[in-house]
Amino acid sequence: MLPPTTTPPFTFQEGCLLLVDKPKGWTSFDVVNKVRWAIRKHLGVKKIKVGHAGTLDPMATGMLNICTGKWTKRLQELQGMDKTYTGTITLGATTASYDAEEPINATFPTEHITEEMIRAAAESLTGDLEQLPPIFSAIKVDGQPLYKKARRGEMVEVKPRPVTVHEFRITRIELPEVDFVISCSKGTYIRSLAYDMGKALNSGGYLTALRRTIVGPFQEEAMWELEALLQAIPPKEE
């Protein structure tokens, strides 16, 4: 049984689960390092186990599950939980990374796209899918993340992976932008869904905004703002 999100007083060494709202532009590793450093100063120790369950890309914001101490043994359990995202797909173009982290590499017409087509495309990308992950991803091939190979210009074969999209709901259409809510299984790349939506519409598509709002039973309202969390972990008084 997972614990509730902890509030002060913390029991970092026994184990805490912290739900942190990852700021845009930060890597998940950056956030973990910042929290680990604060905990070390707070406890006056040189080492403490701190890890996260489920990487968010730098462009994304939202729920990053951070475990400390003995609860780091439960990271796999958290990673396996379903997740919910909100975000924006921009139609009419593609990028190598399937999101705004890389420059546009091709443009396509959008004049033919209707609201009915967009909703039908979302429906076609719901259910059990064989998804092709982006080349620019942290998936390891021969011990190295794919994105490192991609940046070196290496050709790598990426194999499709089974994922489940429980819901792909369109919430706003103002072409070329389309907003969505997606609930899905672990391992689902929202960037790939954006790219696949563009293909389904005989156009292009890439992800321009993403926020993770729910992981398993944990809701957005329970998240800590990073700065507020750091203030709640003051350095140990000398």
PDB file of C-alpha atoms in Angstrom:
ATOM      1  CA  MET A   1       0.000   0.000   0.000  1.00  0.00           C
ATOM      2  CA  LEU A   2       1.434   3.363  -1.009  1.00  0.00           C
ATOM      3  CA  PRO A   3       1.540   6.129   1.610  1.00  0.00           C
ATOM      4  CA  PRO A   4      -0.269   9.441   1.166  1.00  0.00           C
ATOM      5  CA  THR A   5       1.777  12.380  -0.066  1.00  0.00           C
ATOM      6  CA  THR A   6       3.770  13.435   2.984  1.00  0.00           C
ATOM      7  CA  THR A   7       3.645  16.797   4.705  1.00  0.00           C
ATOM      8  CA  PRO A   8       5.912  18.040   7.486  1.00  0.00           C
ATOM      9  CA  PRO A   9       7.210  16.565   9.694  1.00  0.00           C
ATOM     10  CA  PHE A  10       8.902  14.422   7.058  1.00  0.00           C
ATOM     11  CA  THR A  11      10.337  10.940   7.605  1.00  0.00           C
ATOM     12  CA  PHE A  12      12.774  10.984   4.707  1.00  0.00           C
ATOM     13  CA  GLN A  13      14.919   8.032   5.782  1.00  0.00           C
ATOM     14  CA  GLU A  14      11.961   5.806   6.665  1.00  0.00           C
ATOM     15  CA  GLY A  15      10.432   6.808   3.364  1.00  0.00           C
ATOM     16  CA  CYS A  16       8.271   9.520   1.833  1.00  0.00           C
ATOM     17  CA  LEU A  17       6.323   9.915  -1.375  1.00  0.00           C
ATOM     18  CA  LEU A  18       6.466  13.500  -2.630  1.00  0.00           C
ATOM     19  CA  LEU A  19       4.310  14.647  -5.552  1.00  0.00           C
ATOM     20  CA  VAL A  20       6.188  17.536  -7.148  1.00  0.00           C
ATOM     21  CA  ASP A  21       4.935  19.866  -9.882  1.00  0.00           C
ATOM     22  CA  LYS A  22       7.915  19.771 -12.251  1.00  0.00           C
ATOM     23  CA  PRO A  23       8.655  23.235 -13.658  1.00  0.00           C
ATOM     24  CA  LYS A  24       8.927  23.726 -17.415  1.00  0.00           C
ATOM     25  CA  GLY A  25      12.499  23.590 -18.676  1.00  0.00           C
ATOM     26  CA  TRP A  26      13.732  21.350 -15.854  1.00  0.00           C
ATOM     27  CA  THR A  27      14.673  17.733 -16.411  1.00  0.00           C
ATOM     28  CA  SER A  28      13.248  15.154 -14.001  1.00  0.00           C
ATOM     29  CA  PHE A  29      16.844  14.493 -12.902  1.00  0.00           C
ATOM     30  CA  ASP A  30      17.295  18.215 -12.107  1.00  0.00           C
ATOM     31  CA  VAL A  31      14.294  18.115  -9.759  1.00  0.00           C
ATOM     32  CA  VAL A  32      15.456  14.944  -8.004  1.00  0.00           C
ATOM     33  CA  ASN A  33      18.944  16.423  -7.518  1.00  0.00           C
ATOM     34  CA  LYS A  34      17.502  19.631  -6.055  1.00  0.00           C
ATOM     35  CA  VAL A  35      15.265  17.724  -3.628  1.00  0.00           C
ATOM     36  CA  ARG A  36      18.067  15.317  -2.657  1.00  0.00           C
ATOM     37  CA  TRP A  37      20.427  18.224  -1.947  1.00  0.00           C
ATOM     38  CA  ALA A  38      17.795  19.925   0.248  1.00  0.00           C
ATOM     39  CA  ILE A  39      17.112  16.704   2.186  1.00  0.00           C
ATOM     40  CA  ARG A  40      20.826  16.094   2.769  1.00  0.00           C
ATOM     41  CA  LYS A  41      21.244  19.628   4.172  1.00  0.00           C
ATOM     42  CA  HIS A  42      18.077  19.228   6.233  1.00  0.00           C
ATOM     43  CA  LEU A  43      19.188  15.948   7.821  1.00  0.00           C
ATOM     44  CA  GLY A  44      22.892  16.769   7.950  1.00  0.00           C
ATOM     45  CA  VAL A  45      23.818  13.559   6.086  1.00  0.00           C
ATOM     46  CA  LYS A  46      26.049  12.870   3.109  1.00  0.00           C
ATOM     47  CA  LYS A  47      23.807  10.299   1.446  1.00  0.00           C
ATOM     48  CA  ILE A  48      20.119   9.528   1.174  1.00  0.00           C
ATOM     49  CA  LYS A  49      18.241   7.539  -1.425  1.00  0.00           C
ATOM     50  CA  VAL A  50      15.988   9.712  -3.618  1.00  0.00           C
ATOM     51  CA  GLY A  51      14.496   8.678  -6.964  1.00  0.00           C
ATOM     52  CA  HIS A  52      11.618   9.426  -9.302  1.00  0.00           C
ATOM     53  CA  ALA A  53       9.024   7.232 -11.005  1.00  0.00           C
ATOM     54  CA  GLY A  54       8.379   8.154 -14.624  1.00  0.00           C
ATOM     55  CA  THR A  55      10.425  10.736 -16.525  1.00  0.00           C
ATOM     56  CA  LEU A  56       8.835  13.950 -17.764  1.00  0.00           C
ATOM     57  CA  ASP A  57      10.478  15.671 -20.735  1.00  0.00           C
ATOM     58  CA  PRO A  58      11.982  19.133 -20.031  1.00  0.00           C
ATOM     59  CA  MET A  59       9.155  20.827 -21.976  1.00  0.00           C
ATOM     60  CA  ALA A  60       6.505  19.153 -19.809  1.00  0.00           C
ATOM     61  CA  THR A  61       5.172  20.187 -16.405  1.00  0.00           C
ATOM     62  CA  GLY A  62       3.181  18.382 -13.747  1.00  0.00           C
ATOM     63  CA  MET A  63       3.316  15.404 -11.471  1.00  0.00           C
ATOM     64  CA  LEU A  64       6.722  13.933 -10.756  1.00  0.00           C
ATOM     65  CA  ASN A  65       6.569  11.190  -8.122  1.00  0.00           C
ATOM     66  CA  ILE A  66       9.650  11.330  -5.894  1.00  0.00           C
ATOM     67  CA  CYS A  67      10.389   8.628  -3.314  1.00  0.00           C
ATOM     68  CA  THR A  68      12.933   8.830  -0.505  1.00  0.00           C
ATOM     69  CA  GLY A  69      14.607   6.312   1.777  1.00  0.00           C
ATOM     70  CA  LYS A  70      12.974   2.898   1.943  1.00  0.00           C
ATOM     71  CA  TRP A  71      10.165   3.990  -0.368  1.00  0.00           C
ATOM     72  CA  THR A  72      12.581   4.040  -3.335  1.00  0.00           C
ATOM     73  CA  LYS A  73      11.872   0.286  -3.455  1.00  0.00           C
ATOM     74  CA  ARG A  74       8.345   1.186  -4.611  1.00  0.00           C
ATOM     75  CA  LEU A  75       9.399   3.205  -7.682  1.00  0.00           C
ATOM     76  CA  GLN A  76       8.552   0.355 -10.074  1.00  0.00           C
ATOM     77  CA  GLU A  77       5.090   0.123  -8.543  1.00  0.00           C
ATOM     78  CA  LEU A  78       4.504   3.813  -9.190  1.00  0.00           C
ATOM     79  CA  GLN A  79       5.889   3.609 -12.725  1.00  0.00           C
ATOM     80  CA  GLY A  80       3.363   0.915 -13.558  1.00  0.00           C
ATOM     81  CA  MET A  81       0.355   3.080 -12.699  1.00  0.00           C
ATOM     82  CA  ASP A  82      -1.917   4.673 -15.325  1.00  0.00           C
ATOM     83  CA  LYS A  83      -1.367   8.361 -15.976  1.00  0.00           C
ATOM     84  CA  THR A  84      -3.416  11.324 -17.216  1.00  0.00           C
ATOM     85  CA  TYR A  85      -2.112  14.257 -19.241  1.00  0.00           C
ATOM     86  CA  THR A  86      -3.403  17.499 -20.695  1.00  0.00           C
ATOM     87  CA  GLY A  87      -1.692  19.344 -23.515  1.00  0.00           C
ATOM     88  CA  THR A  88      -1.641  20.805 -26.999  1.00  0.00           C
ATOM     89  CA  ILE A  89      -0.905  19.299 -30.406  1.00  0.00           C
ATOM     90  CA  THR A  90       0.004  21.667 -33.235  1.00  0.00           C
ATOM     91  CA  LEU A  91      -1.040  20.349 -36.632  1.00  0.00           C
ATOM     92  CA  GLY A  92       0.549  21.105 -40.002  1.00  0.00           C
ATOM     93  CA  ALA A  93       4.177  20.336 -39.156  1.00  0.00           C
ATOM     94  CA  THR A  94       6.497  17.691 -37.726  1.00  0.00           C
ATOM     95  CA  THR A  95       9.775  17.639 -35.796  1.00  0.00           C
ATOM     96  CA  ALA A  96      12.355  14.884 -35.329  1.00  0.00           C
ATOM     97  CA  SER A  97      11.498  14.622 -31.619  1.00  0.00           C
ATOM     98  CA  TYR A  98       7.717  14.811 -32.190  1.00  0.00           C
ATOM     99  CA  ASP A  99       7.629  17.866 -29.901  1.00  0.00           C
ATOM    100  CA  ALA A 100       8.830  21.476 -29.780  1.00  0.00           C
ATOM    101  CA  GLU A 101      12.281  20.525 -28.448  1.00  0.00           C
ATOM    102  CA  GLU A 102      13.571  20.095 -32.018  1.00  0.00           C
ATOM    103  CA  PRO A 103      13.036  22.444 -35.007  1.00  0.00           C
ATOM    104  CA  ILE A 104      10.278  21.876 -37.557  1.00  0.00           C
ATOM    105  CA  ASN A 105      11.543  19.564 -40.310  1.00  0.00           C
ATOM    106  CA  ALA A 106       8.472  19.441 -42.574  1.00  0.00           C
ATOM    107  CA  THR A 107       5.201  21.325 -43.088  1.00  0.00           C
ATOM    108  CA  PHE A 108       1.828  20.081 -44.348  1.00  0.00           C
ATOM    109  CA  PRO A 109      -1.570  21.532 -45.305  1.00  0.00           C
ATOM    110  CA  THR A 110      -4.330  21.817 -42.695  1.00  0.00           C
ATOM    111  CA  GLU A 111      -7.107  23.450 -44.768  1.00  0.00           C
ATOM    112  CA  HIS A 112      -8.819  20.096 -45.303  1.00  0.00           C
ATOM    113  CA  ILE A 113      -8.996  19.209 -41.588  1.00  0.00           C
ATOM    114  CA  THR A 114     -12.422  19.373 -39.917  1.00  0.00           C
ATOM    115  CA  GLU A 115     -13.511  18.979 -36.309  1.00  0.00           C
ATOM    116  CA  GLU A 116     -15.117  15.643 -37.184  1.00  0.00           C
ATOM    117  CA  MET A 117     -11.828  14.394 -38.646  1.00  0.00           C
ATOM    118  CA  ILE A 118      -9.902  15.412 -35.515  1.00  0.00           C
ATOM    119  CA  ARG A 119     -12.337  13.641 -33.188  1.00  0.00           C
ATOM    120  CA  ALA A 120     -12.304  10.539 -35.409  1.00  0.00           C
ATOM    121  CA  ALA A 121      -8.487  10.533 -35.373  1.00  0.00           C
ATOM    122  CA  ALA A 122      -8.486  10.691 -31.563  1.00  0.00           C
ATOM    123  CA  GLU A 123     -10.951   7.800 -31.453  1.00  0.00           C
ATOM    124  CA  SER A 124      -8.724   5.752 -33.775  1.00  0.00           C
ATOM    125  CA  LEU A 125      -5.819   6.281 -31.368  1.00  0.00           C
ATOM    126  CA  THR A 126      -7.792   5.013 -28.363  1.00  0.00           C
ATOM    127  CA  GLY A 127      -7.583   1.454 -27.038  1.00  0.00           C
ATOM    128  CA  ASP A 128      -4.796  -1.121 -27.303  1.00  0.00           C
ATOM    129  CA  LEU A 129      -2.127   0.169 -29.695  1.00  0.00           C
ATOM    130  CA  GLU A 130       1.258  -0.850 -31.063  1.00  0.00           C
ATOM    131  CA  GLN A 131       3.077   2.452 -30.612  1.00  0.00           C
ATOM    132  CA  LEU A 132       6.370   3.450 -32.208  1.00  0.00           C
ATOM    133  CA  PRO A 133       8.373   5.485 -29.660  1.00  0.00           C
ATOM    134  CA  PRO A 134      10.195   8.647 -30.813  1.00  0.00           C
ATOM    135  CA  ILE A 135      13.842   8.352 -31.823  1.00  0.00           C
ATOM    136  CA  PHE A 136      14.499  11.198 -29.372  1.00  0.00           C
ATOM    137  CA  SER A 137      13.627   9.199 -26.245  1.00  0.00           C
ATOM    138  CA  ALA A 138      15.350   7.717 -23.197  1.00  0.00           C
ATOM    139  CA  ILE A 139      14.739   4.132 -24.336  1.00  0.00           C
ATOM    140  CA  LYS A 140      18.073   2.312 -24.314  1.00  0.00           C
ATOM    141  CA  VAL A 141      19.460   0.373 -27.260  1.00  0.00           C
ATOM    142  CA  ASP A 142      22.810  -1.378 -26.756  1.00  0.00           C
ATOM    143  CA  GLY A 143      23.079   0.349 -23.379  1.00  0.00           C
ATOM    144  CA  GLN A 144      22.674   3.882 -24.723  1.00  0.00           C
ATOM    145  CA  PRO A 145      19.609   6.176 -24.754  1.00  0.00           C
ATOM    146  CA  LEU A 146      18.109   6.571 -28.217  1.00  0.00           C
ATOM    147  CA  TYR A 147      18.311  10.367 -28.072  1.00  0.00           C
ATOM    148  CA  LYS A 148      22.109  10.222 -27.852  1.00  0.00           C
ATOM    149  CA  LYS A 149      22.277   8.051 -30.954  1.00  0.00           C
ATOM    150  CA  ALA A 150      19.769  10.329 -32.734  1.00  0.00           C
ATOM    151  CA  ARG A 151      21.850  13.438 -31.981  1.00  0.00           C
ATOM    152  CA  ARG A 152      24.883  11.704 -33.496  1.00  0.00           C
ATOM    153  CA  GLY A 153      22.850  11.000 -36.624  1.00  0.00           C
ATOM    154  CA  GLU A 154      22.954   7.213 -36.153  1.00  0.00           C
ATOM    155  CA  MET A 155      20.240   5.131 -37.799  1.00  0.00           C
ATOM    156  CA  VAL A 156      18.509   2.982 -35.179  1.00  0.00           C
ATOM    157  CA  GLU A 157      15.615   0.591 -35.624  1.00  0.00           C
ATOM    158  CA  VAL A 158      12.880   1.365 -33.107  1.00  0.00           C
ATOM    159  CA  LYS A 159      10.412  -1.426 -32.412  1.00  0.00           C
ATOM    160  CA  PRO A 160       6.715  -0.799 -31.665  1.00  0.00           C
ATOM    161  CA  ARG A 161       5.560  -1.341 -28.092  1.00  0.00           C
ATOM    162  CA  PRO A 162       2.109  -2.294 -26.810  1.00  0.00           C
ATOM    163  CA  VAL A 163       0.361   0.529 -24.925  1.00  0.00           C
ATOM    164  CA  THR A 164      -3.221   1.286 -23.946  1.00  0.00           C
ATOM    165  CA  VAL A 165      -4.900   4.662 -24.355  1.00  0.00           C
ATOM    166  CA  HIS A 166      -7.965   4.625 -22.107  1.00  0.00           C
ATOM    167  CA  GLU A 167      -9.189   8.075 -23.162  1.00  0.00           C
ATOM    168  CA  PHE A 168      -8.187  10.583 -25.859  1.00  0.00           C
ATOM    169  CA  ARG A 169     -10.599  13.463 -25.432  1.00  0.00           C
ATOM    170  CA  ILE A 170     -10.421  16.655 -27.485  1.00  0.00           C
ATOM    171  CA  THR A 171     -11.119  19.761 -25.364  1.00  0.00           C
ATOM    172  CA  ARG A 172     -10.351  22.646 -27.761  1.00  0.00           C
ATOM    173  CA  ILE A 173      -9.902  23.035 -31.515  1.00  0.00           C
ATOM    174  CA  GLU A 174      -8.432  26.288 -32.830  1.00  0.00           C
ATOM    175  CA  LEU A 175      -6.396  25.174 -35.816  1.00  0.00           C
ATOM    176  CA  PRO A 176      -3.549  24.582 -35.997  1.00  0.00           C
ATOM    177  CA  GLU A 177      -3.835  23.901 -32.236  1.00  0.00           C
ATOM    178  CA  VAL A 178      -5.768  21.038 -30.662  1.00  0.00           C
ATOM    179  CA  ASP A 179      -6.017  20.601 -26.870  1.00  0.00           C
ATOM    180  CA  PHE A 180      -6.590  17.186 -25.297  1.00  0.00           C
ATOM    181  CA  VAL A 181      -6.928  15.041 -22.188  1.00  0.00           C
ATOM    182  CA  ILE A 182      -5.268  11.624 -22.455  1.00  0.00           C
ATOM    183  CA  SER A 183      -5.392   8.787 -19.908  1.00  0.00           C
ATOM    184  CA  CYS A 184      -3.035   5.924 -20.690  1.00  0.00           C
ATOM    185  CA  SER A 185      -0.932   3.010 -19.516  1.00  0.00           C
ATOM    186  CA  LYS A 186       2.724   3.145 -18.561  1.00  0.00           C
ATOM    187  CA  GLY A 187       5.164   3.524 -21.443  1.00  0.00           C
ATOM    188  CA  THR A 188       2.815   5.602 -23.608  1.00  0.00           C
ATOM    189  CA  TYR A 189       4.507   8.450 -25.454  1.00  0.00           C
ATOM    190  CA  ILE A 190       2.149  11.406 -25.841  1.00  0.00           C
ATOM    191  CA  ARG A 191       4.580  12.810 -28.427  1.00  0.00           C
ATOM    192  CA  SER A 192       3.990   9.731 -30.573  1.00  0.00           C
ATOM    193  CA  LEU A 193       0.220  10.192 -30.297  1.00  0.00           C
ATOM    194  CA  ALA A 194       0.657  13.778 -31.523  1.00  0.00           C
ATOM    195  CA  TYR A 195       2.702  12.570 -34.500  1.00  0.00           C
ATOM    196  CA  ASP A 196       0.254   9.761 -35.252  1.00  0.00           C
ATOM    197  CA  MET A 197      -2.702  12.156 -35.113  1.00  0.00           C
ATOM    198  CA  GLY A 198      -1.009  14.305 -37.759  1.00  0.00           C
ATOM    199  CA  LYS A 199      -0.546  11.242 -39.982  1.00  0.00           C
ATOM    200  CA  ALA A 200      -4.158  10.152 -39.460  1.00  0.00           C
ATOM    201  CA  LEU A 201      -5.255  13.582 -40.694  1.00  0.00           C
ATOM    202  CA  ASN A 202      -3.039  13.434 -43.828  1.00  0.00           C
ATOM    203  CA  SER A 203      -1.003  16.247 -42.329  1.00  0.00           C
ATOM    204  CA  GLY A 204       1.641  16.564 -39.624  1.00  0.00           C
ATOM    205  CA  GLY A 205       1.488  16.984 -35.885  1.00  0.00           C
ATOM    206  CA  TYR A 206       3.805  17.625 -32.969  1.00  0.00           C
ATOM    207  CA  LEU A 207       3.418  18.229 -29.230  1.00  0.00           C
ATOM    208  CA  THR A 208       3.701  21.849 -28.073  1.00  0.00           C
ATOM    209  CA  ALA A 209       2.479  21.614 -24.451  1.00  0.00           C
ATOM    210  CA  LEU A 210       2.158  18.778 -21.936  1.00  0.00           C
ATOM    211  CA  ARG A 211       1.164  18.502 -18.283  1.00  0.00           C
ATOM    212  CA  ARG A 212       0.840  15.327 -16.200  1.00  0.00           C
ATOM    213  CA  THR A 213      -2.098  15.746 -13.839  1.00  0.00           C
ATOM    214  CA  ILE A 214      -2.782  12.276 -12.380  1.00  0.00           C
ATOM    215  CA  VAL A 215      -0.682   9.203 -11.547  1.00  0.00           C
ATOM    216  CA  GLY A 216      -2.707   6.239 -10.291  1.00  0.00           C
ATOM    217  CA  PRO A 217      -4.779   7.491  -7.333  1.00  0.00           C
ATOM    218  CA  PHE A 218      -2.746  10.689  -6.897  1.00  0.00           C
ATOM    219  CA  GLN A 219      -4.420  13.898  -8.063  1.00  0.00           C
ATOM    220  CA  GLU A 220      -3.041  17.233  -9.266  1.00  0.00           C
ATOM    221  CA  GLU A 221      -4.331  19.057  -6.182  1.00  0.00           C
ATOM    222  CA  ALA A 222      -1.898  17.117  -3.960  1.00  0.00           C
ATOM    223  CA  MET A 223       1.235  18.334  -5.745  1.00  0.00           C
ATOM    224  CA  TRP A 224       3.912  20.498  -4.168  1.00  0.00           C
ATOM    225  CA  GLU A 225       5.229  23.513  -6.039  1.00  0.00           C
ATOM    226  CA  LEU A 226       8.972  22.866  -6.114  1.00  0.00           C
ATOM    227  CA  GLU A 227       9.958  26.098  -4.357  1.00  0.00           C
ATOM    228  CA  ALA A 228       7.335  25.567  -1.635  1.00  0.00           C
ATOM    229  CA  LEU A 229       8.655  22.054  -1.019  1.00  0.00           C
ATOM    230  CA  LEU A 230      12.244  23.298  -0.775  1.00  0.00           C
ATOM    231  CA  GLN A 231      11.167  25.946   1.750  1.00  0.00           C
ATOM    232  CA  ALA A 232       9.513  23.179   3.788  1.00  0.00           C
ATOM    233  CA  ILE A 233      12.890  21.380   3.974  1.00  0.00           C
ATOM    234  CA  PRO A 234      15.121  24.017   5.647  1.00  0.00           C
ATOM    235  CA  PRO A 235      18.818  23.309   6.300  1.00  0.00           C
ATOM    236  CA  LYS A 236      19.682  21.775   9.650  1.00  0.00           C
ATOM    237  CA  GLU A 237      20.542  24.383  12.266  1.00  0.00           C
ATOM    238  CA  GLU A 238      24.159  24.278  13.370  1.00  0.00           C
TER     239      GLU A 238
END
